[in-house]
Short mmCIF file of C-alpha atoms in Angstrom, two decimals:
data_model
loop_
_atom_site.label_atom_id
_atom_site.label_comp_id
_atom_site.label_asym_id
_atom_site.label_seq_id
_atom_site.Cartn_x
_atom_site.Cartn_y
_atom_site.Cartn_z
CA MET A 1 -0.26 16.57 20.42
CA SER A 2 2.09 18.57 22.69
CA ASN A 3 3.20 16.35 25.63
CA GLU A 4 0.43 13.80 25.25
CA THR A 5 1.19 10.24 24.26
CA ILE A 6 -0.56 8.10 21.69
CA ALA A 7 -3.27 5.90 23.20
CA ASP A 8 -6.58 4.35 22.19
CA GLY A 9 -9.19 6.97 21.35
CA LYS A 10 -6.65 9.75 20.71
CA TYR A 11 -6.60 11.60 17.39
CA VAL A 12 -3.16 11.21 15.79
CA GLU A 13 -1.57 12.79 12.72
CA LEU A 14 1.61 11.40 11.22
CA THR A 15 3.77 11.39 8.13
CA TYR A 16 5.63 8.30 7.04
CA LYS A 17 7.83 6.52 4.53
CA VAL A 18 7.70 2.90 3.40
CA ILE A 19 11.22 1.73 2.56
CA ASP A 20 12.17 -1.48 0.72
CA GLN A 21 14.46 -3.48 3.04
CA LYS A 22 16.47 -4.97 0.17
CA SER A 23 17.14 -1.88 -1.94
CA GLY A 24 16.75 0.86 0.67
CA GLY A 25 14.58 2.73 -1.84
CA VAL A 26 11.55 4.73 -0.73
CA LEU A 27 8.42 3.02 -2.07
CA THR A 28 5.88 5.44 -0.58
CA GLN A 29 6.26 8.77 1.17
CA VAL A 30 3.38 10.60 2.83
CA GLU A 31 4.36 14.18 3.61
CA TYR A 32 0.88 15.57 4.28
CA PRO A 33 -0.16 14.26 7.71
CA LEU A 34 -2.46 11.26 7.79
CA GLY A 35 -5.04 11.63 10.56
CA TYR A 36 -6.76 8.78 12.37
CA VAL A 37 -8.18 7.83 15.78
CA HIS A 38 -5.77 5.40 17.42
CA GLY A 39 -7.23 2.01 18.27
CA THR A 40 -10.42 2.45 16.24
CA ASN A 41 -9.19 2.52 12.65
CA GLU A 42 -7.34 -0.15 10.73
CA VAL A 43 -5.51 2.44 8.66
CA LEU A 44 -2.03 1.19 9.56
CA ALA A 45 -0.48 -2.26 9.92
CA PRO A 46 -1.07 -3.81 13.37
CA ALA A 47 2.68 -3.84 14.14
CA VAL A 48 2.83 -0.09 13.43
CA MET A 49 -0.14 0.58 15.73
CA VAL A 50 1.56 -1.36 18.55
CA GLU A 51 4.83 0.55 18.06
CA LEU A 52 3.06 3.94 18.06
CA GLU A 53 1.32 3.23 21.38
CA GLY A 54 2.79 5.49 24.08
CA LYS A 55 4.88 7.61 21.69
CA SER A 56 4.85 11.43 21.81
CA ALA A 57 4.78 14.04 19.06
CA GLY A 58 8.02 14.12 17.09
CA GLU A 59 9.18 10.62 18.01
CA VAL A 60 10.28 8.47 15.06
CA ILE A 61 9.60 4.75 14.84
CA GLU A 62 10.96 2.08 12.49
CA VAL A 63 8.87 -1.05 12.08
CA PRO A 64 9.90 -3.94 9.81
CA ILE A 65 6.88 -5.40 7.99
CA ASP A 66 6.56 -8.60 5.97
CA CYS A 67 3.93 -7.55 3.43
CA ASN A 68 2.95 -11.18 2.78
CA GLN A 69 1.47 -11.18 6.29
CA LEU A 70 -0.60 -8.08 5.47
CA TYR A 71 -1.68 -8.79 1.90
CA GLY A 72 -1.03 -12.51 1.48
CA PRO A 73 1.40 -14.03 -1.01
CA ARG A 74 1.44 -12.96 -4.65
CA ASP A 75 -1.27 -14.60 -6.71
CA GLU A 76 -0.03 -15.01 -10.28
CA SER A 77 -3.62 -15.61 -11.45
CA LEU A 78 -4.17 -11.88 -10.80
CA VAL A 79 -1.53 -10.98 -13.43
CA ILE A 80 -3.23 -10.67 -16.82
CA THR A 81 -1.72 -9.86 -20.21
CA GLU A 82 -4.00 -8.72 -23.04
CA ARG A 83 -3.34 -7.77 -26.65
CA ILE A 84 -2.89 -4.00 -26.81
CA GLN A 85 -5.69 -3.59 -29.38
CA ASP A 86 -8.12 -5.17 -26.85
CA VAL A 87 -7.32 -2.56 -24.17
CA PRO A 88 -8.87 0.94 -24.27
CA GLU A 89 -6.25 3.58 -25.05
CA GLU A 90 -6.72 5.38 -21.71
CA TYR A 91 -5.45 2.21 -19.94
CA GLN A 92 -2.35 1.78 -22.09
CA GLN A 93 -0.06 3.58 -19.64
CA VAL A 94 2.01 2.07 -16.82
CA GLY A 95 0.65 3.13 -13.43
CA MET A 96 -2.99 3.46 -14.49
CA SER A 97 -5.57 1.94 -12.13
CA ILE A 98 -8.37 -0.17 -13.59
CA LEU A 99 -11.42 -1.16 -11.54
CA MET A 100 -12.53 -4.63 -12.67
CA GLU A 101 -15.69 -6.54 -11.78
CA ASN A 102 -16.13 -10.33 -11.77
CA ASP A 103 -19.25 -12.37 -12.59
CA ARG A 104 -20.42 -12.11 -8.96
CA GLY A 105 -20.26 -8.30 -8.98
CA GLN A 106 -17.14 -8.13 -6.78
CA THR A 107 -14.72 -5.34 -7.71
CA LYS A 108 -10.93 -5.26 -7.54
CA THR A 109 -8.41 -2.65 -8.58
CA PHE A 110 -5.71 -3.71 -11.02
CA LEU A 111 -2.60 -1.69 -11.86
CA VAL A 112 -1.08 -1.48 -15.35
CA THR A 113 2.46 -2.76 -14.81
CA ARG A 114 3.77 -3.18 -18.36
CA VAL A 115 2.97 -1.87 -21.84
CA ASP A 116 4.77 -2.77 -25.05
CA LYS A 117 3.92 -2.67 -28.77
CA ARG A 118 1.84 -5.84 -28.58
CA SER A 119 0.42 -6.15 -25.06
CA VAL A 120 -0.68 -4.60 -21.78
CA THR A 121 -0.10 -6.37 -18.46
CA ILE A 122 -2.23 -5.63 -15.41
CA ASP A 123 -1.71 -6.88 -11.86
CA GLY A 124 -4.37 -7.23 -9.15
CA ASN A 125 -1.87 -7.98 -6.38
CA ASN A 126 -1.05 -5.27 -3.88
CA PRO A 127 2.17 -3.61 -5.14
CA LEU A 128 3.86 -4.46 -1.83
CA CYS A 129 3.14 -8.22 -2.04
CA GLY A 130 6.31 -10.24 -1.68
CA ARG A 131 8.29 -7.35 -0.21
CA GLU A 132 9.76 -6.76 3.20
CA VAL A 133 9.59 -3.09 4.11
CA ILE A 134 10.34 -0.69 6.92
CA PHE A 135 7.64 1.73 8.05
CA ARG A 136 9.34 4.89 9.31
#
């Protein structure tokens, strides 16, 4: 972007990290630039979009984000534990994504969060629910 600044309608590429405010651990790191058109896509959190406005190439921002505002509070009804023998073997691994469909045909992605000898637990909440993070 040379000397241009970020504004609505401009194509922007950026890399970022999402850092847990409590632990300081990196939750997500995107090293290959994410491209988007500023002001037209809802790719990033609104607070991040506001902070990027007017910035130039190479500038670093840090934006605190309460993920409950983005994704809503955790919904424990979206955490399901099944007997391991009732779960296909390919889904018996922590980190696997499972696309589920309800009776109305709506789909939702669940993540396998726990596997033991007897059961598999899946969670349909966004992994960032309940966390406060820093977008850098």
